[in-house]
PDB file of C-alpha atoms in Angstrom:
ATOM      1  CA  MET A   7     -16.751 -39.380  66.295  1.00 89.00           C
ATOM      2  CA  LEU A   8     -16.609 -36.563  63.748  1.00 92.00           C
ATOM      3  CA  ARG A   9     -15.989 -37.616  60.154  1.00 95.00           C
ATOM      4  CA  ALA A  10     -13.956 -35.149  58.115  1.00 96.00           C
ATOM      5  CA  ILE A  11     -12.901 -34.570  54.506  1.00 98.00           C
ATOM      6  CA  ILE A  12      -9.979 -32.365  53.467  1.00 98.00           C
ATOM      7  CA  VAL A  13     -10.215 -30.497  50.153  1.00 97.00           C
ATOM      8  CA  ASP A  14      -7.059 -28.739  48.918  1.00 97.00           C
ATOM      9  CA  ASP A  15      -5.347 -28.723  45.521  1.00 95.00           C
ATOM     10  CA  GLU A  16      -1.893 -28.823  47.165  1.00 95.00           C
ATOM     11  CA  GLN A  17      -0.845 -32.237  48.460  1.00 95.00           C
ATOM     12  CA  PRO A  18       1.615 -30.900  51.096  1.00 94.00           C
ATOM     13  CA  ALA A  19      -1.196 -28.773  52.576  1.00 95.00           C
ATOM     14  CA  ARG A  20      -3.536 -31.782  52.713  1.00 96.00           C
ATOM     15  CA  GLU A  21      -0.863 -33.909  54.367  1.00 96.00           C
ATOM     16  CA  GLU A  22      -0.005 -31.203  56.908  1.00 95.00           C
ATOM     17  CA  LEU A  23      -3.637 -30.722  57.935  1.00 96.00           C
ATOM     18  CA  ALA A  24      -4.286 -34.479  58.044  1.00 96.00           C
ATOM     19  CA  GLU A  25      -1.283 -34.891  60.342  1.00 95.00           C
ATOM     20  CA  LEU A  26      -2.566 -32.143  62.657  1.00 95.00           C
ATOM     21  CA  LEU A  27      -5.993 -33.774  62.761  1.00 95.00           C
ATOM     22  CA  THR A  28      -4.488 -37.080  63.921  1.00 93.00           C
ATOM     23  CA  GLU A  29      -3.674 -35.279  67.198  1.00 90.00           C
ATOM     24  CA  VAL A  30      -7.347 -34.434  67.730  1.00 88.00           C
ATOM     25  CA  ASP A  31      -9.557 -36.835  69.691  1.00 86.00           C
ATOM     26  CA  ASP A  32     -12.903 -38.046  68.361  1.00 87.00           C
ATOM     27  CA  LEU A  33     -12.238 -37.072  64.740  1.00 93.00           C
ATOM     28  CA  THR A  34     -11.254 -39.191  61.776  1.00 95.00           C
ATOM     29  CA  VAL A  35     -10.329 -38.107  58.245  1.00 97.00           C
ATOM     30  CA  ILE A  36     -12.392 -40.244  55.856  1.00 97.00           C
ATOM     31  CA  GLY A  37     -11.281 -38.644  52.609  1.00 96.00           C
ATOM     32  CA  GLU A  38      -8.943 -36.212  50.879  1.00 97.00           C
ATOM     33  CA  CYS A  39      -9.682 -34.446  47.584  1.00 97.00           C
ATOM     34  CA  SER A  40      -7.493 -32.329  45.315  1.00 95.00           C
ATOM     35  CA  ASN A  41     -10.238 -30.397  43.524  1.00 93.00           C
ATOM     36  CA  ALA A  42     -13.871 -29.345  43.752  1.00 91.00           C
ATOM     37  CA  LEU A  43     -15.145 -31.839  41.177  1.00 89.00           C
ATOM     38  CA  GLU A  44     -13.739 -34.769  43.123  1.00 91.00           C
ATOM     39  CA  ALA A  45     -14.886 -33.246  46.414  1.00 93.00           C
ATOM     40  CA  ILE A  46     -18.537 -32.850  45.398  1.00 90.00           C
ATOM     41  CA  GLN A  47     -18.749 -36.538  44.504  1.00 88.00           C
ATOM     42  CA  THR A  48     -16.917 -37.581  47.682  1.00 93.00           C
ATOM     43  CA  ILE A  49     -19.135 -35.448  49.929  1.00 93.00           C
ATOM     44  CA  HIS A  50     -22.233 -36.859  48.274  1.00 88.00           C
ATOM     45  CA  ARG A  51     -20.974 -40.426  48.724  1.00 91.00           C
ATOM     46  CA  LEU A  52     -19.482 -40.265  52.236  1.00 95.00           C
ATOM     47  CA  GLN A  53     -21.714 -37.636  53.911  1.00 93.00           C
ATOM     48  CA  PRO A  54     -19.021 -36.178  56.241  1.00 95.00           C
ATOM     49  CA  ASP A  55     -19.786 -34.082  59.313  1.00 93.00           C
ATOM     50  CA  VAL A  56     -17.199 -31.442  58.408  1.00 94.00           C
ATOM     51  CA  VAL A  57     -15.275 -30.378  55.305  1.00 95.00           C
ATOM     52  CA  PHE A  58     -11.984 -28.519  55.649  1.00 96.00           C
ATOM     53  CA  LEU A  59     -12.126 -26.584  52.398  1.00 94.00           C
ATOM     54  CA  ASP A  60      -9.358 -24.606  50.719  1.00 93.00           C
ATOM     55  CA  ILE A  61     -10.645 -21.456  49.024  1.00 87.00           C
ATOM     56  CA  GLN A  62      -7.999 -20.766  46.380  1.00 87.00           C
ATOM     57  CA  MET A  63      -8.356 -23.702  43.947  1.00 90.00           C
ATOM     58  CA  PRO A  64      -8.259 -23.803  40.122  1.00 87.00           C
ATOM     59  CA  LYS A  65     -11.447 -23.752  37.979  1.00 86.00           C
ATOM     60  CA  ILE A  66     -13.887 -23.955  40.920  1.00 88.00           C
ATOM     61  CA  ASN A  67     -12.757 -22.250  44.134  1.00 86.00           C
ATOM     62  CA  GLY A  68     -13.933 -23.162  47.604  1.00 87.00           C
ATOM     63  CA  LEU A  69     -16.626 -20.480  47.812  1.00 82.00           C
ATOM     64  CA  GLU A  70     -18.081 -21.573  44.471  1.00 85.00           C
ATOM     65  CA  MET A  71     -17.955 -25.206  45.523  1.00 88.00           C
ATOM     66  CA  ALA A  72     -19.815 -24.454  48.746  1.00 86.00           C
ATOM     67  CA  ALA A  73     -22.583 -22.855  46.673  1.00 83.00           C
ATOM     68  CA  MET A  74     -22.997 -26.137  44.785  1.00 86.00           C
ATOM     69  CA  LEU A  75     -23.739 -28.224  47.878  1.00 84.00           C
ATOM     70  CA  ASP A  76     -27.283 -29.198  48.763  1.00 79.00           C
ATOM     71  CA  PRO A  77     -28.413 -27.136  51.798  1.00 75.00           C
ATOM     72  CA  ALA A  78     -30.575 -30.062  52.929  1.00 76.00           C
ATOM     73  CA  ASN A  79     -27.452 -32.227  53.408  1.00 79.00           C
ATOM     74  CA  MET A  80     -24.886 -29.578  54.225  1.00 83.00           C
ATOM     75  CA  PRO A  81     -21.831 -30.571  56.286  1.00 90.00           C
ATOM     76  CA  HIS A  82     -20.090 -28.018  58.455  1.00 91.00           C
ATOM     77  CA  ILE A  83     -17.727 -25.974  56.285  1.00 90.00           C
ATOM     78  CA  VAL A  84     -14.394 -24.842  57.704  1.00 92.00           C
ATOM     79  CA  PHE A  85     -12.568 -22.712  55.152  1.00 89.00           C
ATOM     80  CA  VAL A  86      -8.786 -23.057  55.155  1.00 89.00           C
ATOM     81  CA  THR A  87      -6.649 -20.609  53.181  1.00 83.00           C
ATOM     82  CA  ALA A  88      -3.473 -18.556  53.147  1.00 83.00           C
ATOM     83  CA  TYR A  89      -5.374 -15.428  52.112  1.00 75.00           C
ATOM     84  CA  ASP A  90      -7.225 -13.647  54.906  1.00 72.00           C
ATOM     85  CA  GLU A  91      -8.868 -11.330  52.336  1.00 67.00           C
ATOM     86  CA  TYR A  92     -11.416 -14.117  51.875  1.00 62.00           C
ATOM     87  CA  ALA A  93     -12.431 -14.082  55.541  1.00 60.00           C
ATOM     88  CA  ILE A  94     -15.261 -11.584  55.104  1.00 58.00           C
ATOM     89  CA  LYS A  95     -16.706 -13.455  52.122  1.00 63.00           C
ATOM     90  CA  ALA A  96     -16.485 -16.737  53.994  1.00 56.00           C
ATOM     91  CA  PHE A  97     -18.316 -15.423  57.031  1.00 57.00           C
ATOM     92  CA  GLU A  98     -20.884 -13.670  54.862  1.00 56.00           C
ATOM     93  CA  GLN A  99     -21.801 -17.190  53.826  1.00 56.00           C
ATOM     94  CA  HIS A 100     -21.881 -18.214  57.497  1.00 55.00           C
ATOM     95  CA  ALA A 101     -19.090 -20.762  57.341  1.00 70.00           C
ATOM     96  CA  PHE A 102     -18.733 -22.656  60.581  1.00 81.00           C
ATOM     97  CA  ASP A 103     -15.166 -21.413  60.935  1.00 84.00           C
ATOM     98  CA  TYR A 104     -12.193 -20.004  59.061  1.00 83.00           C
ATOM     99  CA  LEU A 105      -8.565 -21.085  59.485  1.00 89.00           C
ATOM    100  CA  LEU A 106      -5.463 -19.382  58.111  1.00 87.00           C
ATOM    101  CA  LYS A 107      -2.501 -21.336  56.745  1.00 89.00           C
ATOM    102  CA  PRO A 108      -0.242 -22.497  58.195  1.00 90.00           C
ATOM    103  CA  VAL A 109      -2.874 -23.935  60.522  1.00 92.00           C
ATOM    104  CA  ASP A 110      -2.079 -23.574  64.195  1.00 92.00           C
ATOM    105  CA  LEU A 111      -2.843 -26.689  66.272  1.00 92.00           C
ATOM    106  CA  GLN A 112      -4.250 -24.713  69.200  1.00 92.00           C
ATOM    107  CA  ARG A 113      -6.557 -22.752  66.895  1.00 92.00           C
ATOM    108  CA  LEU A 114      -7.590 -25.989  65.152  1.00 93.00           C
ATOM    109  CA  CYS A 115      -8.461 -27.589  68.484  1.00 92.00           C
ATOM    110  CA  LYS A 116     -10.789 -24.686  69.285  1.00 91.00           C
ATOM    111  CA  THR A 117     -12.584 -25.284  65.988  1.00 91.00           C
ATOM    112  CA  ILE A 118     -12.919 -29.013  66.708  1.00 92.00           C
ATOM    113  CA  SER A 119     -14.208 -28.292  70.209  1.00 90.00           C
ATOM    114  CA  ARG A 120     -16.932 -26.078  68.750  1.00 88.00           C
ATOM    115  CA  LEU A 121     -17.794 -28.748  66.175  1.00 89.00           C
ATOM    116  CA  LYS A 122     -18.260 -31.350  68.890  1.00 86.00           C
ATOM    117  CA  THR A 123     -20.784 -29.190  70.734  1.00 84.00           C
ATOM    118  CA  ALA A 124     -22.690 -28.077  67.627  1.00 77.00           C
ATOM    119  CA  LYS A 125     -26.344 -29.031  67.757  1.00 54.00           C
ATOM    120  CA  THR A 126     -26.661 -29.922  64.079  1.00 53.00           C
ATOM    121  CA  VAL A 127     -24.574 -30.163  60.937  1.00 47.00           C
ATOM    122  CA  ASN A 128     -27.366 -28.798  58.748  1.00 46.00           C
ATOM    123  CA  ASN A 129     -28.124 -25.242  57.677  1.00 44.00           C
ATOM    124  CA  ASN A 130     -24.856 -23.778  58.928  1.00 46.00           C
ATOM    125  CA  LEU A 131     -23.953 -22.383  55.515  1.00 47.00           C
ATOM    126  CA  HIS A 132     -26.676 -20.069  54.249  1.00 47.00           C
ATOM    127  CA  LEU A 133     -25.763 -19.420  50.642  1.00 44.00           C
ATOM    128  CA  VAL A 134     -25.901 -15.853  49.443  1.00 39.00           C
ATOM    129  CA  THR A 135     -28.878 -15.382  47.141  1.00 36.00           C
ATOM    130  CA  ASP A 136     -26.932 -13.765  44.303  1.00 46.00           C
ATOM    131  CA  THR A 137     -24.410 -16.596  43.991  1.00 63.00           C
ATOM    132  CA  THR A 138     -24.639 -17.979  40.453  1.00 78.00           C
ATOM    133  CA  LEU A 139     -22.855 -20.892  38.872  1.00 85.00           C
ATOM    134  CA  LYS A 140     -20.652 -20.520  35.811  1.00 86.00           C
ATOM    135  CA  HIS A 141     -20.102 -24.230  35.235  1.00 89.00           C
ATOM    136  CA  ILE A 142     -21.812 -27.520  36.017  1.00 92.00           C
ATOM    137  CA  PRO A 143     -19.534 -30.283  37.348  1.00 90.00           C
ATOM    138  CA  CYS A 144     -20.329 -33.511  35.491  1.00 91.00           C
ATOM    139  CA  TYR A 145     -19.181 -37.111  35.446  1.00 88.00           C
ATOM    140  CA  GLY A 146     -19.460 -39.896  32.903  1.00 83.00           C
ATOM    141  CA  HIS A 147     -17.426 -42.561  31.114  1.00 79.00           C
ATOM    142  CA  ASN A 148     -14.852 -42.755  33.917  1.00 80.00           C
ATOM    143  CA  ARG A 149     -14.105 -39.034  33.854  1.00 84.00           C
ATOM    144  CA  ILE A 150     -15.197 -35.798  35.450  1.00 84.00           C
ATOM    145  CA  PHE A 151     -15.504 -32.529  33.564  1.00 89.00           C
ATOM    146  CA  LEU A 152     -17.046 -29.059  33.563  1.00 90.00           C
ATOM    147  CA  LEU A 153     -19.772 -27.844  31.222  1.00 93.00           C
ATOM    148  CA  ARG A 154     -20.263 -24.112  30.717  1.00 92.00           C
ATOM    149  CA  LEU A 155     -23.886 -23.039  31.062  1.00 94.00           C
ATOM    150  CA  GLU A 156     -24.103 -21.953  27.427  1.00 94.00           C
ATOM    151  CA  GLU A 157     -23.079 -25.475  26.374  1.00 95.00           C
ATOM    152  CA  VAL A 158     -26.122 -27.053  28.075  1.00 97.00           C
ATOM    153  CA  GLU A 159     -29.403 -27.721  26.239  1.00 97.00           C
ATOM    154  CA  TYR A 160     -31.452 -29.079  29.134  1.00 97.00           C
ATOM    155  CA  LEU A 161     -31.287 -31.021  32.406  1.00 97.00           C
ATOM    156  CA  SER A 162     -33.477 -33.901  33.519  1.00 97.00           C
ATOM    157  CA  SER A 163     -33.898 -35.706  36.818  1.00 95.00           C
ATOM    158  CA  GLU A 164     -33.453 -39.467  36.434  1.00 92.00           C
ATOM    159  CA  LEU A 165     -33.031 -42.432  38.781  1.00 86.00           C
ATOM    160  CA  SER A 166     -29.271 -42.363  38.221  1.00 83.00           C
ATOM    161  CA  GLY A 167     -29.020 -38.622  38.916  1.00 87.00           C
ATOM    162  CA  VAL A 168     -29.459 -35.326  37.112  1.00 95.00           C
ATOM    163  CA  HIS A 169     -28.668 -35.759  33.424  1.00 97.00           C
ATOM    164  CA  VAL A 170     -26.939 -32.743  31.879  1.00 97.00           C
ATOM    165  CA  VAL A 171     -27.486 -32.763  28.115  1.00 96.00           C
ATOM    166  CA  GLY A 172     -25.026 -30.559  26.282  1.00 95.00           C
ATOM    167  CA  THR A 173     -24.654 -29.448  22.692  1.00 93.00           C
ATOM    168  CA  ALA A 174     -21.414 -31.398  22.283  1.00 92.00           C
ATOM    169  CA  GLN A 175     -21.190 -33.715  25.300  1.00 93.00           C
ATOM    170  CA  SER A 176     -23.408 -34.894  28.139  1.00 94.00           C
ATOM    171  CA  GLY A 177     -23.006 -36.326  31.606  1.00 94.00           C
ATOM    172  CA  TYR A 178     -24.487 -36.538  35.070  1.00 94.00           C
ATOM    173  CA  THR A 179     -24.079 -34.178  38.005  1.00 92.00           C
ATOM    174  CA  GLN A 180     -24.380 -34.484  41.763  1.00 86.00           C
ATOM    175  CA  LEU A 181     -26.145 -31.113  41.872  1.00 89.00           C
ATOM    176  CA  THR A 182     -29.902 -31.206  42.365  1.00 89.00           C
ATOM    177  CA  LEU A 183     -32.433 -29.651  39.988  1.00 92.00           C
ATOM    178  CA  LYS A 184     -33.416 -27.310  42.806  1.00 90.00           C
ATOM    179  CA  ILE A 185     -29.851 -26.007  43.208  1.00 88.00           C
ATOM    180  CA  LEU A 186     -29.468 -25.677  39.438  1.00 93.00           C
ATOM    181  CA  GLU A 187     -32.757 -23.798  39.144  1.00 93.00           C
ATOM    182  CA  GLU A 188     -31.737 -21.401  41.914  1.00 88.00           C
ATOM    183  CA  LYS A 189     -28.136 -20.901  40.831  1.00 88.00           C
ATOM    184  CA  THR A 190     -28.450 -20.712  37.025  1.00 92.00           C
ATOM    185  CA  SER A 191     -30.642 -19.039  34.418  1.00 92.00           C
ATOM    186  CA  PHE A 192     -32.221 -22.355  33.377  1.00 96.00           C
ATOM    187  CA  THR A 193     -36.028 -22.408  33.392  1.00 96.00           C
ATOM    188  CA  ARG A 194     -38.340 -25.062  34.821  1.00 96.00           C
ATOM    189  CA  CYS A 195     -40.599 -26.528  32.119  1.00 95.00           C
ATOM    190  CA  HIS A 196     -41.572 -29.734  33.914  1.00 95.00           C
ATOM    191  CA  ARG A 197     -41.221 -31.234  37.362  1.00 95.00           C
ATOM    192  CA  GLN A 198     -38.227 -33.223  36.108  1.00 96.00           C
ATOM    193  CA  TYR A 199     -36.775 -30.831  33.513  1.00 97.00           C
ATOM    194  CA  LEU A 200     -34.942 -27.521  33.253  1.00 97.00           C
ATOM    195  CA  ILE A 201     -34.374 -25.919  29.864  1.00 97.00           C
ATOM    196  CA  ASN A 202     -31.811 -23.460  28.517  1.00 96.00           C
ATOM    197  CA  LEU A 203     -33.991 -20.811  26.842  1.00 95.00           C
ATOM    198  CA  ASP A 204     -31.191 -19.950  24.413  1.00 95.00           C
ATOM    199  CA  GLN A 205     -31.429 -23.502  23.041  1.00 95.00           C
ATOM    200  CA  VAL A 206     -35.203 -23.432  22.416  1.00 95.00           C
ATOM    201  CA  GLY A 207     -36.152 -23.711  18.752  1.00 93.00           C
ATOM    202  CA  GLU A 208     -39.931 -23.909  19.083  1.00 93.00           C
ATOM    203  CA  ILE A 209     -42.815 -25.017  21.294  1.00 94.00           C
ATOM    204  CA  GLN A 210     -45.277 -27.572  20.007  1.00 93.00           C
ATOM    205  CA  LEU A 211     -48.725 -27.542  21.628  1.00 92.00           C
ATOM    206  CA  LEU A 212     -50.299 -30.943  22.306  1.00 88.00           C
ATOM    207  CA  GLU A 213     -53.948 -31.952  22.477  1.00 83.00           C
ATOM    208  CA  ASN A 214     -54.008 -32.598  26.248  1.00 79.00           C
ATOM    209  CA  GLY A 215     -53.037 -29.018  27.090  1.00 78.00           C
ATOM    210  CA  SER A 216     -49.369 -29.762  27.621  1.00 81.00           C
ATOM    211  CA  ALA A 217     -46.588 -29.093  25.140  1.00 93.00           C
ATOM    212  CA  GLU A 218     -43.080 -29.967  24.022  1.00 95.00           C
ATOM    213  CA  VAL A 219     -40.014 -27.836  23.585  1.00 96.00           C
ATOM    214  CA  ILE A 220     -37.977 -28.677  20.534  1.00 95.00           C
ATOM    215  CA  THR A 221     -34.391 -27.564  20.899  1.00 95.00           C
ATOM    216  CA  ARG A 222     -32.304 -26.127  18.090  1.00 93.00           C
ATOM    217  CA  SER A 223     -30.676 -29.544  17.695  1.00 94.00           C
ATOM    218  CA  GLY A 224     -34.071 -31.277  17.443  1.00 95.00           C
ATOM    219  CA  LYS A 225     -34.426 -32.763  20.931  1.00 95.00           C
ATOM    220  CA  HIS A 226     -37.939 -32.997  22.431  1.00 96.00           C
ATOM    221  CA  ILE A 227     -38.466 -31.945  26.073  1.00 96.00           C
ATOM    222  CA  PRO A 228     -41.871 -32.216  27.796  1.00 96.00           C
ATOM    223  CA  VAL A 229     -43.597 -29.090  29.089  1.00 95.00           C
ATOM    224  CA  SER A 230     -46.303 -29.601  31.700  1.00 93.00           C
ATOM    225  CA  ARG A 231     -49.416 -27.434  31.731  1.00 91.00           C
ATOM    226  CA  ARG A 232     -48.482 -25.541  34.909  1.00 92.00           C
ATOM    227  CA  TYR A 233     -45.183 -24.346  33.392  1.00 93.00           C
ATOM    228  CA  LEU A 234     -46.393 -23.671  29.845  1.00 92.00           C
ATOM    229  CA  LYS A 235     -47.688 -20.119  30.370  1.00 91.00           C
ATOM    230  CA  PRO A 236     -44.618 -18.802  32.274  1.00 92.00           C
ATOM    231  CA  LEU A 237     -42.340 -20.471  29.729  1.00 92.00           C
ATOM    232  CA  LYS A 238     -44.135 -18.773  26.832  1.00 90.00           C
ATOM    233  CA  GLU A 239     -43.927 -15.452  28.667  1.00 91.00           C
ATOM    234  CA  GLN A 240     -40.168 -15.796  29.164  1.00 90.00           C
ATOM    235  CA  LEU A 241     -39.767 -16.590  25.480  1.00 88.00           C
ATOM    236  CA  GLY A 242     -41.950 -13.623  24.514  1.00 86.00           C
ATOM    237  CA  LEU A 243     -44.562 -15.896  22.949  1.00 79.00           C
ATOM    238  CA  SER A 244     -47.562 -15.060  25.155  1.00 67.00           C
TER     239      SER A 244
END
């Protein structure tokens, strides 16, 4: 049984697709989301086999959202949109399939048939290497919000998730440090930390060969010995 999530900012479109999917055997819709922020959390929590993902959504569109997903736990992505101009971009990212609105049942059934015979749900969406993030989706205090990259001081990996520490507000994100390192300009300074170089005030050298970054706001972030030299080079301090 395939487990599916529908992501679309328009409720009528979600309802229409969900109704079509009820006519498909061996597939169940386990969640519906109205935006990318909600969808990232839902995908992380429910681990669906396939995500039917609208492309044209506010703040974070479907292509940007796909770039935020962890390749190691990637569901099949089926883009669904009214704009066929996105088809080339979608297939450049090796989406499993691409459906135009209004979705035709016969065409949908062909997609489902291919999904059922797919060997694996992993590695079907190879993200383009030049895809960069403009925001980090965060959650905290019963809300979800976006932080612009320039608003972030540093990120740290904790038991409860990746902590995004901002200049004005902080939260947690479902994105991994690896994804954030690859898709942003943040620099690794420790196995568990990424730092925004624009927020670095100074580096303090410690007796054991390691160091600390002190941000402009006075926060202390550890720097391990293996990352100290490249960090100094990026800051022009070598």
